[in-house]
Coordinates of C-alpha atoms and ligand atoms in Angstrom, one line a residue:
X1 CA -40.1 10.3 58.0
X2 CA -37.5 11.1 60.7
X3 CA -34.7 13.4 59.5
X4 CA -32.1 10.7 60.1
X5 CA -33.9 8.2 57.8
X6 CA -34.2 10.8 55.1
X7 CA -30.5 11.6 55.5
X8 CA -29.6 7.9 55.2
X9 CA -31.7 7.5 52.1
X10 CA -30.1 10.6 50.5
X11 CA -26.6 9.3 51.4
X12 CA -27.5 6.0 49.8
X13 CA -28.7 7.7 46.6
X14 CA -25.5 9.7 46.4
X15 CA -23.4 6.6 46.9
X16 CA -25.1 4.5 44.1
X17 CA -25.3 7.4 41.6
X18 CA -23.3 6.7 38.5
X19 CA -22.4 10.4 38.3
X20 CA -19.5 11.7 40.3
X21 CA -20.6 13.7 43.4
X22 CA -17.8 15.7 45.0
X23 CA -18.1 18.2 47.9
X24 CA -15.6 20.8 48.8
X25 CA -15.2 23.5 51.4
X26 CA -14.7 27.2 50.9
X27 CA -11.0 26.7 50.3
X28 CA -11.9 24.3 47.5
X29 CA -10.5 21.2 49.3
X30 CA -12.4 18.0 48.7
X31 CA -14.5 16.8 51.6
X32 CA -16.6 14.1 50.0
X33 CA -16.1 11.7 47.1
X34 CA -18.8 9.1 46.2
X35 CA -18.5 5.7 44.4
X36 CA -19.4 7.3 41.0
X37 CA -16.5 9.8 41.5
X38 CA -14.2 6.9 42.3
X39 CA -15.2 5.0 39.1
X40 CA -14.8 8.1 36.9
X41 CA -11.6 9.6 38.3
X42 CA -9.9 6.5 39.6
X43 CA -9.0 7.9 43.0
X44 CA -10.2 6.4 46.3
X45 CA -11.9 8.8 48.9
X46 CA -8.9 8.1 51.2
X47 CA -6.4 9.3 48.6
X48 CA -8.3 12.4 47.4
X49 CA -10.2 13.8 50.4
X50 CA -8.3 16.8 51.7
X51 CA -6.8 17.6 48.3
X52 CA -7.7 20.6 46.3
X53 CA -10.4 20.2 43.6
X54 CA -7.9 21.2 40.9
X55 CA -6.4 17.7 41.1
X56 CA -9.5 16.6 39.1
X57 CA -9.1 19.3 36.5
X58 CA -6.7 19.4 33.5
X59 CA -3.9 21.8 34.3
X60 CA -4.7 24.4 31.6
X61 CA -8.2 25.0 33.2
X62 CA -7.0 25.1 36.8
X63 CA -6.6 28.9 37.3
X64 CA -9.9 29.9 35.6
X65 CA -11.8 27.1 37.4
X66 CA -10.8 28.3 40.9
X67 CA -11.9 31.9 40.2
X68 CA -15.2 30.7 38.7
X69 CA -16.0 28.8 41.9
X70 CA -15.1 31.8 44.1
X71 CA -17.4 34.0 42.0
X72 CA -20.2 31.5 42.2
X73 CA -19.7 31.4 46.0
X74 CA -20.2 35.2 46.1
X75 CA -23.3 35.1 43.9
X76 CA -26.9 34.7 45.1
X77 CA -27.4 31.8 42.8
X78 CA -27.7 28.6 44.8
X79 CA -27.3 26.1 42.0
X80 CA -26.4 25.7 38.3
X81 CA -27.7 22.6 36.5
X82 CA -25.9 20.4 34.0
X83 CA -27.3 22.0 30.9
X84 CA -26.6 25.5 32.1
X85 CA -22.9 25.2 32.0
X86 CA -20.7 24.7 28.9
X87 CA -19.0 21.3 28.8
X88 CA -15.9 21.1 30.8
X89 CA -13.0 18.6 31.1
X90 CA -11.9 16.3 33.9
X91 CA -8.7 14.4 34.4
X92 CA -8.4 10.9 35.8
X93 CA -5.8 9.6 38.2
X94 CA -3.9 8.1 35.2
X95 CA -3.7 11.5 33.6
X96 CA -6.3 10.8 30.9
X97 CA -8.6 13.7 30.1
X98 CA -12.2 13.3 29.4
X99 CA -15.1 15.6 28.4
X100 CA -17.7 16.2 31.2
X101 CA -20.8 18.0 32.1
X102 CA -21.1 19.4 35.6
X103 CA -23.7 20.9 38.0
X104 CA -22.8 22.9 41.0
X105 CA -24.7 24.0 44.1
X106 CA -23.8 25.8 47.4
X107 CA -25.2 25.4 50.9
X108 CA -24.3 27.6 53.8
X109 CA -22.5 30.9 54.0
X110 CA -19.2 32.5 54.6
X111 CA -16.6 30.1 55.8
X112 CA -19.2 27.3 56.3
X113 CA -20.0 27.2 52.6
X114 CA -20.2 23.7 51.1
X115 CA -20.0 23.3 47.3
X116 CA -21.3 20.2 45.7
X117 CA -20.4 19.3 42.2
X118 CA -22.2 16.5 40.3
X119 CA -20.2 15.5 37.2
X120 CA -21.0 13.2 34.3
X121 CA -18.4 11.6 32.0
X122 CA -19.7 12.3 28.5
X123 CA -16.8 10.6 26.6
X124 CA -19.1 8.0 25.0
X125 CA -21.8 10.4 24.1
X126 CA -19.3 12.9 22.7
X127 CA -17.6 10.2 20.7
X128 CA -21.0 9.1 19.3
X129 CA -21.9 12.6 18.4
X130 CA -18.6 13.2 16.7
X131 CA -18.9 9.9 14.7
X132 CA -22.5 10.8 13.6
X133 CA -21.3 14.1 12.4
X134 CA -18.3 12.5 10.7
X135 CA -20.5 10.0 8.9
X136 CA -23.0 12.7 7.9
X137 CA -20.1 14.8 6.4
X138 CA -18.6 11.7 4.8
X139 CA -22.0 10.8 3.2
X140 CA -22.2 14.3 1.7
X141 CA -18.6 14.2 0.4
X142 CA -19.0 10.7 -1.1
X143 CA -22.4 11.6 -2.7
X144 CA -20.7 14.5 -4.6
X145 CA -17.6 12.5 -5.8
X146 CA -17.7 11.3 -9.4
X147 CA -16.1 8.1 -10.7
X148 CA -14.9 5.1 -8.7
X149 CA -11.3 6.1 -8.4
X150 CA -12.2 9.5 -7.0
X151 CA -14.6 7.9 -4.6
X152 CA -12.0 5.4 -3.3
X153 CA -9.6 8.2 -2.7
X154 CA -12.2 10.2 -0.8
X155 CA -12.9 7.2 1.5
X156 CA -9.2 6.7 2.1
X157 CA -8.8 10.4 3.0
X158 CA -11.8 10.2 5.4
X159 CA -10.5 7.1 7.2
X160 CA -7.0 8.4 7.8
X161 CA -6.3 9.8 10.4
X162 CA -9.8 9.9 12.0
X163 CA -10.2 6.1 12.3
X164 CA -6.8 4.6 11.6
X165 CA -3.1 5.3 10.8
X166 CA -3.4 3.7 7.4
X167 CA -5.9 2.3 5.1
X168 CA -6.2 0.4 1.8
X169 CA -9.4 0.3 -0.4
X170 CA -9.7 -2.4 -2.9
X171 CA -12.2 -3.4 -5.6
X172 CA -13.1 -7.0 -6.0
X173 CA -11.9 -8.5 -9.3
X174 CA -13.1 -12.1 -9.7
X175 CA -11.5 -14.1 -6.8
X176 CA -9.1 -11.3 -6.0
X177 CA -8.8 -7.7 -5.1
X178 CA -7.3 -4.7 -6.8
X179 CA -6.0 -1.9 -4.6
X180 CA -7.7 1.3 -5.7
X181 CA -6.6 3.9 -3.1
X182 CA -4.5 4.0 0.0
X183 CA -3.6 6.5 2.7
X184 CA -1.2 6.6 5.6
X185 CA -0.2 9.3 8.1
X186 CA 3.4 8.7 7.0
X187 CA 3.8 9.9 3.4
X188 CA 6.7 7.4 2.8
X189 CA 4.5 4.5 3.8
X190 CA 1.6 5.9 1.7
X191 CA 3.9 5.8 -1.3
X192 CA 4.6 2.1 -0.7
X193 CA 0.9 1.4 -0.3
X194 CA 0.3 3.1 -3.6
X195 CA 2.8 0.7 -5.2
X196 CA 0.4 -2.2 -4.5
X197 CA -2.1 -1.3 -7.2
X198 CA 0.1 -1.1 -10.3
X199 CA 1.2 -4.7 -9.5
X200 CA -2.3 -5.7 -10.5
X201 CA -5.1 -7.7 -8.9
X202 CA -4.0 -10.1 -6.1
X203 CA -5.6 -13.4 -5.2
X204 CA -5.2 -13.4 -1.4
X205 CA -3.5 -16.5 -0.2
X206 CA -5.0 -19.0 2.2
X207 CA -5.0 -17.7 5.8
X208 CA -5.2 -14.0 4.7
X209 CA -8.2 -12.2 6.1
X210 CA -9.3 -11.1 2.6
X211 CA -9.7 -14.8 1.8
X212 CA -12.1 -15.1 4.8
X213 CA -14.0 -12.1 3.5
X214 CA -14.3 -13.6 0.1
X215 CA -15.8 -16.7 1.7
X216 CA -18.1 -14.8 4.1
X217 CA -18.5 -11.0 4.0
X218 CA -18.1 -10.0 7.6
X219 CA -15.4 -7.9 9.3
X220 CA -12.2 -9.6 10.4
X221 CA -10.1 -8.1 13.2
X222 CA -6.5 -8.8 13.8
X223 CA -6.1 -7.4 17.3
X224 CA -2.4 -7.7 17.7
X225 CA 0.7 -8.7 15.8
X226 CA -1.1 -7.9 12.6
X227 CA 2.2 -7.2 10.8
X228 CA 3.6 -10.7 11.2
X229 CA 0.4 -12.4 10.4
X230 CA -0.1 -10.4 7.2
X231 CA 3.6 -10.8 6.2
X232 CA 3.2 -14.6 6.6
X233 CA 0.2 -14.6 4.4
X234 CA 1.2 -12.2 1.6
X235 CA 1.7 -13.3 -2.0
X236 CA 2.5 -10.0 -3.6
X237 CA 6.0 -8.4 -3.1
X238 CA 4.6 -4.9 -3.1
X239 CA 2.0 -5.8 -0.4
X240 CA 4.7 -7.6 1.6
X241 CA 7.0 -4.6 1.4
X242 CA 4.3 -2.2 2.5
X243 CA 3.2 -4.4 5.5
X244 CA 6.8 -4.7 6.7
X245 CA 7.4 -0.9 6.5
X246 CA 4.0 -0.1 8.1
X247 CA 4.4 -2.8 10.8
X248 CA 0.8 -2.5 12.0
X249 CA -0.1 -3.8 15.5
X250 CA -3.8 -4.3 14.5
X251 CA -5.7 -4.4 11.3
X252 CA -9.4 -4.4 10.6
X253 CA -10.7 -5.9 7.3
X254 CA -14.2 -4.8 6.2
X255 CA -16.2 -6.1 3.3
X256 CA -17.8 -3.6 0.9
X257 CA -21.2 -5.0 0.0
X258 CA -23.6 -3.4 -2.4
X259 CA -26.8 -4.9 -3.8
X260 CA -25.9 -8.1 -1.9
X261 CA -22.6 -8.5 -3.8
X262 CA -19.1 -8.2 -2.4
X263 CA -17.6 -5.4 -4.4
X264 CA -14.5 -4.6 -2.5
X265 CA -12.8 -4.4 0.9
X266 CA -11.7 -1.6 3.2
X267 CA -8.7 -2.4 5.5
X268 CA -7.8 -0.1 8.4
X269 CA -4.4 -0.3 10.1
X270 CA -3.2 1.0 13.5
X271 CA 0.4 1.1 14.4
X272 CA -0.3 0.9 18.1
X273 CA -3.3 -0.3 20.0
X274 CA -6.3 -2.1 18.6
X275 CA -9.8 -1.4 17.5
X276 CA -12.5 -1.8 20.2
X277 CA -16.1 -2.8 19.6
X278 CA -17.1 0.8 19.1
X279 CA -14.4 1.3 16.5
X280 CA -15.6 -1.8 14.6
X281 CA -19.2 -0.5 14.5
X282 CA -18.0 2.9 13.4
X283 CA -15.8 1.4 10.7
X284 CA -18.7 -0.8 9.5
X285 CA -20.8 2.4 9.1
X286 CA -18.1 3.9 7.0
X287 CA -17.8 0.7 5.0
X288 CA -21.5 0.8 4.3
X289 CA -21.3 4.3 3.1
X290 CA -18.2 3.6 1.0
X291 CA -19.9 0.5 -0.6
X292 CA -22.9 2.5 -1.6
X293 CA -20.8 5.4 -3.0
X294 CA -18.5 3.0 -4.9
X295 CA -21.5 1.2 -6.4
X296 CA -23.0 4.5 -7.5
X297 CA -19.7 5.7 -8.9
X298 CA -19.4 2.4 -10.9
X299 CA -22.8 2.8 -12.3
X300 CA -21.9 6.3 -13.2
X301 CA -18.6 5.0 -14.8
X302 CA -20.5 2.4 -16.8
X303 CA -23.0 4.9 -18.1
X304 CA -20.3 7.3 -19.1
X305 CA -18.3 4.5 -20.8
X306 CA -21.3 3.3 -22.7
X307 CA -22.1 6.8 -23.9
X308 CA -18.4 7.2 -25.0
X309 CA -18.4 3.8 -26.7
X310 CA -21.6 4.8 -28.6
X311 CA -20.2 8.1 -29.7
X312 CA -16.9 6.5 -30.8
X313 CA -18.8 3.8 -32.7
X314 CA -21.0 6.4 -34.4
X315 CA -17.8 8.3 -35.2
X316 CA -16.1 5.3 -36.8
X317 CA -19.2 4.2 -38.7
X318 CA -19.6 7.7 -40.2
X319 CA -15.9 8.1 -40.9
X320 CA -14.5 4.7 -41.9
X321 CA -17.6 3.1 -43.3
X322 CA -18.5 6.0 -45.4
X323 CA -15.5 5.8 -47.6
X324 CA -15.9 2.3 -48.9
X325 CA -19.7 2.9 -49.3
X326 CA -18.9 6.0 -51.3
X327 CA -16.5 3.9 -53.5
X328 CA -19.2 1.2 -54.1
X329 CA -21.7 3.9 -55.0
X330 CA -19.5 5.7 -57.4
X331 CA -18.1 2.6 -59.1
X332 CA -21.5 1.0 -59.6
X333 CA -23.0 4.2 -60.9
X334 CA -20.2 4.5 -63.3
X335 CA -20.7 1.0 -64.6
X336 CA -24.4 1.6 -65.0
X337 CA -23.8 4.8 -67.0
X338 CA -21.2 3.3 -69.3
X339 CA -22.6 0.2 -70.9
X340 CA -19.7 0.1 -73.4
X341 CA -17.1 -0.4 -70.8
X342 CA -14.4 -2.9 -71.7
X343 CA -14.3 -6.2 -70.0
X344 CA -11.0 -5.5 -68.3
X345 CA -12.2 -2.1 -67.1
X346 CA -15.4 -3.7 -65.7
X347 CA -13.3 -6.4 -64.0
X348 CA -11.1 -3.8 -62.4
X349 CA -14.1 -1.9 -61.1
X350 CA -15.7 -5.0 -59.7
X351 CA -12.4 -5.8 -58.1
X352 CA -12.5 -2.4 -56.4
X353 CA -16.1 -2.9 -55.3
X354 CA -15.2 -6.3 -53.8
X355 CA -12.2 -4.7 -51.9
X356 CA -14.5 -2.0 -50.5
X357 CA -17.0 -4.7 -49.4
X358 CA -14.1 -6.6 -47.8
X359 CA -13.1 -3.5 -45.9
X360 CA -16.6 -2.8 -44.7
X361 CA -17.0 -6.5 -43.6
X362 CA -13.7 -6.3 -41.7
X363 CA -14.7 -3.1 -40.0
X364 CA -18.1 -4.5 -39.0
X365 CA -16.5 -7.6 -37.7
X366 CA -14.1 -5.5 -35.6
X367 CA -17.0 -3.4 -34.2
X368 CA -18.9 -6.4 -33.2
X369 CA -15.9 -7.9 -31.6
X370 CA -15.3 -4.8 -29.5
X371 CA -18.9 -4.9 -28.5
X372 CA -18.4 -8.6 -27.5
X373 CA -15.4 -7.6 -25.4
X374 CA -17.5 -4.9 -23.6
X375 CA -20.2 -7.3 -22.7
X376 CA -17.7 -10.0 -21.7
X377 CA -19.2 -12.1 -24.5
X378 CA -16.1 -12.9 -26.3
X379 CA -16.2 -16.7 -26.1
X380 CA -13.1 -18.6 -26.7
X381 CA -12.7 -22.4 -26.9
X382 CA -9.1 -23.2 -26.3
X383 CA -7.6 -26.5 -27.2
X384 CA -4.0 -27.8 -27.0
X385 CA -2.1 -26.7 -30.1
X386 CA 1.4 -27.0 -31.3
X387 CA 2.8 -23.4 -31.6
X388 CA 4.6 -24.3 -34.8
X389 CA 1.3 -25.4 -36.5
X390 CA -0.5 -22.4 -35.0
X391 CA 2.0 -19.9 -36.5
X392 CA 2.5 -21.5 -39.9
X393 CA -1.2 -21.9 -40.5
X394 CA -1.9 -18.3 -39.4
X395 CA 0.8 -16.8 -41.6
X396 CA -0.4 -18.7 -44.7
X397 CA -3.4 -16.3 -45.0
X398 CA -1.1 -13.3 -44.7
X399 CA 1.5 -14.3 -47.3
X400 CA -0.2 -12.5 -50.2
X401 CA -0.2 -9.2 -48.2
X402 CA 3.5 -9.6 -47.5
X403 CA 4.3 -10.3 -51.1
X404 CA 2.3 -7.4 -52.3
X405 CA 4.5 -5.1 -50.3
X406 CA 7.7 -6.9 -51.1
X407 CA 8.4 -7.6 -47.5
X408 CA 10.2 -10.7 -46.4
X409 CA 8.7 -12.7 -43.5
X410 CA 10.9 -14.9 -41.4
X411 CA 9.7 -17.5 -38.9
X412 CA 11.9 -18.2 -35.9
X413 CA 10.3 -20.9 -33.8
X414 CA 12.2 -22.5 -31.0
X415 CA 12.5 -26.3 -31.5
X416 CA 10.2 -28.7 -29.7
X417 CA 8.0 -26.1 -27.9
X418 CA 5.3 -27.6 -25.7
X419 CA 1.7 -27.3 -26.8
X420 CA -0.3 -24.2 -25.8
X421 CA -3.9 -23.7 -25.0
X422 CA -5.4 -21.6 -27.9
X423 CA -8.6 -21.0 -29.7
X424 CA -7.0 -21.3 -33.2
X425 CA -9.3 -18.9 -35.0
X426 CA -9.1 -16.2 -32.4
X427 CA -5.4 -16.4 -32.0
X428 CA -5.0 -16.3 -35.8
X429 CA -7.2 -13.1 -35.7
X430 CA -4.9 -11.6 -33.0
X431 CA -1.8 -12.6 -34.9
X432 CA -3.1 -11.2 -38.2
X433 CA -3.8 -7.9 -36.5
X434 CA -0.2 -7.7 -35.3
X435 CA 1.4 -8.9 -38.5
X436 CA -1.1 -6.6 -40.4
X437 CA 0.3 -3.6 -38.4
X438 CA 3.9 -4.7 -39.0
X439 CA 3.2 -4.8 -42.8
X440 CA 1.3 -1.5 -42.7
X441 CA 4.0 0.4 -40.8
X442 CA 7.0 -1.1 -42.6
X443 CA 8.6 0.2 -45.7
X444 CA 8.8 -2.0 -48.8
X445 CA 11.8 -4.2 -48.9
X446 CA 12.1 -4.5 -45.1
X447 CA 11.8 -7.6 -43.0
X448 CA 9.3 -8.9 -40.5
X449 CA 10.2 -11.7 -38.0
X450 CA 7.5 -13.8 -36.4
X451 CA 8.9 -15.8 -33.5
X452 CA 7.9 -18.2 -30.7
X453 CA 9.9 -19.1 -27.6
X454 CA 9.3 -20.9 -24.4
X455 CA 9.1 -19.1 -21.1
X456 CA 8.5 -20.4 -17.5
X457 CA 4.7 -21.2 -17.7
X458 CA 3.9 -20.1 -21.2
X459 CA 5.0 -19.6 -24.8
X460 CA 5.8 -16.1 -26.0
X461 CA 4.9 -15.2 -29.6
X462 CA 6.3 -12.0 -31.1
X463 CA 6.1 -10.0 -34.2
X464 CA 9.1 -7.8 -35.0
X465 CA 9.3 -5.2 -37.7
X466 CA 11.8 -2.6 -38.9
X467 CA 9.2 0.0 -39.5
X468 CA 8.7 3.6 -38.4
X469 CA 8.2 2.6 -34.7
X470 CA 6.0 4.3 -32.1
X471 CA 6.9 7.4 -30.1
X472 CA 7.5 6.7 -26.4
X473 CA 4.6 9.0 -25.4
X474 CA 2.2 7.1 -27.7
X475 CA 3.1 3.6 -26.3
X476 CA 0.7 3.7 -23.4
X477 CA -2.2 4.4 -25.8
X478 CA -1.7 1.8 -28.5
X479 CA -4.1 -0.7 -26.9
X480 CA -6.8 2.0 -26.5
X481 CA -9.8 1.6 -28.7
X482 CA -10.0 3.8 -31.8
X483 CA -6.5 5.2 -31.0
X484 CA -4.2 5.7 -34.0
X485 CA -1.0 7.8 -34.0
X486 CA -2.2 9.4 -37.2
X487 CA -5.7 9.3 -38.5
X488 CA -4.8 9.8 -42.2
X489 CA -4.6 6.3 -43.4
X490 CA -7.8 4.5 -44.1
X491 CA -6.6 1.0 -43.3
X492 CA -8.1 0.2 -40.0
X493 CA -10.0 2.1 -37.3
X494 CA -7.6 1.7 -34.4
X495 CA -9.3 -1.4 -33.1
X496 CA -6.8 -4.1 -34.1
X497 CA -4.6 -4.0 -31.0
X498 CA -7.6 -3.5 -28.6
X499 CA -9.1 -6.7 -30.0
X500 CA -5.8 -8.6 -30.0
X501 CA -5.5 -7.6 -26.3
X502 CA -9.0 -8.8 -25.5
X503 CA -8.4 -12.1 -27.3
X504 CA -5.0 -12.7 -25.5
X505 CA -6.4 -11.8 -22.1
X506 CA -9.4 -14.1 -22.6
X507 CA -6.8 -16.9 -23.0
X508 CA -5.2 -15.8 -19.7
X509 CA -2.2 -14.3 -21.5
X510 CA -0.5 -10.9 -21.6
X511 CA 0.2 -8.7 -24.5
X512 CA 2.8 -5.9 -24.8
X513 CA 4.6 -3.7 -27.3
X514 CA 8.2 -2.4 -27.3
X515 CA 9.3 0.1 -29.9
X516 CA 12.0 2.5 -30.9
X517 CA 11.0 5.3 -33.3
X518 CA 12.9 4.9 -36.5
X519 CA 14.1 1.4 -35.6
X520 CA 11.0 -0.8 -35.4
X521 CA 8.5 -2.4 -33.2
X522 CA 8.0 -5.7 -31.4
X523 CA 4.6 -6.8 -30.4
X524 CA 4.5 -9.9 -28.1
X525 CA 1.9 -12.0 -26.3
X526 CA 2.0 -15.0 -24.1
X527 CA -0.1 -18.1 -24.2
X528 CA -0.5 -20.5 -21.3
X529 CA 0.9 -24.0 -21.7
X530 CA -1.7 -26.8 -22.3
Ligands
ADP1 P1 -5.0 0.3 -36.6 O1 -3.9 -0.6 -37.1 O2 -6.4 -0.1 -37.2 O3 -4.8 1.7 -36.7 P2 -4.3 -0.8 -34.1 O4 -5.1 -0.9 -32.8 O5 -3.9 -2.1 -34.7 O6 -5.2 0.0 -35.1 O7 -3.1 0.1 -33.9 C1 -3.2 1.4 -33.3 C2 -2.1 2.3 -33.7 O8 -0.9 1.9 -33.1 C3 -1.8 2.4 -35.1 O9 -2.7 3.3 -35.8 C4 -0.4 2.9 -35.1 O10 -0.4 4.3 -34.9 C5 0.2 2.2 -33.9 N1 0.9 1.0 -34.3 C6 0.5 -0.3 -34.1 N2 1.3 -1.2 -34.5 C7 2.4 -0.5 -35.0 C8 3.7 -0.9 -35.6 N3 4.0 -2.2 -35.8 N4 4.5 0.1 -36.0 C9 4.2 1.4 -35.8 N5 3.0 1.8 -35.3 C10 2.1 0.9 -34.9

């Protein structure tokens, strides 16, 4: 092949190469700039030819680069390949820096030397490698975190600031979401995001991306103006406040799916700029990891909770069931051994045996109810009921207890209250647990008031006593199973309030307790209107 043809072919190859090919003379001024270089650096050959090579190098490397090239010029080495040199950085016309790999060769000698640099932009590869490494580390961290809340926090910490300025992780609760963890580069905003979860589960309104995710679990990206779109579709005041303060430009909503179930959502926010296709893929990888970790953590939580429930139940059975059993054993033996027992004495003993049996029966019923609550098997059949009838009927069965302790019981029911939706038996059970406590913790001669009043969308039923009250530090625990402020009395196993709460919540109501030590306690619950 004639030299000229070979030359043209080579020139053509250099022109179409996607790498940058840049030649410079001995004074390190650019003499040649191919199409690849134009695409990577953003300069045209007309603009750049004649300028020093340093124009293409970030300022901080300029000095060392010039001396390295000079040294290379003095050496006997004719070329250094891409792999032989550590990664370097280039700078584009718009000032953006990028990671690169470069090869260099020299032809000629002395003042006629020509250096040729072939340079490859490795931004994409570098980003891919970093992301792979991030995901590998994230996987390790998540695998070693225990419990769902710790796992959610871990994910939030991983996502910010690597992938976003802010993030919220939520668990799915029925048709809504419950924020479980949040993070933001600005601690003040993070605090606001943390306020979303105590407000409880939110059913996302129509038009909110989380509603779309509930309908079909695929990512939803709000590329721009995310803040105004989210503010427009926010139902919860805490969420609204956080969105206003954070003012995100873009938001990416990702479903967390495990074992084909939507178990939560991960939302990433950016204050400026949007997420590109690459970011979305990366975020989807993190969401997959997070879903898997969350699912494992939940299984772990469930196993732990079941073991604890089993231990507690064994504890209660051995503690609270043993006493009445012992009483029955003792009394019946006594009666067998003393055939001449008077009729009155025998009746008294039988009375005590019956009481013990009653106590055991009540305890077993409570344990079974707690078990039902655990398995979500507490079935209620609510029907429209007049609150007045509901209360007077329920209290009828409790009268003897009240009279026994010489306590007066007042009913204060607002006139013409609308009907509520209630499963009579279950609400009677809940109410009798509350009134039972009021009687138990009130001194003889004091007064208990059972009331009902109307509220916006429900009726509130309350039980007020003038008993010993509950210390402020104990209040958050009263609805916990098996919890009692003192374990000395034998009436009850600390299940009454937990069961009452389960029953009320199954009706779609709320239950709460207010108390002042030494003054008394008011337990209240709401029931939805029929
Ligand atoms: P139990 O009555 O079987 O102990 P509960 O779940 O009904 O279980 O109540 C849990 C604990 O809460 C009680 O042991 C008591 O310490 C406290 N408590 C509940 N109601 C009252 C009340 N009206 N006054 C004072 N303490 C109360």
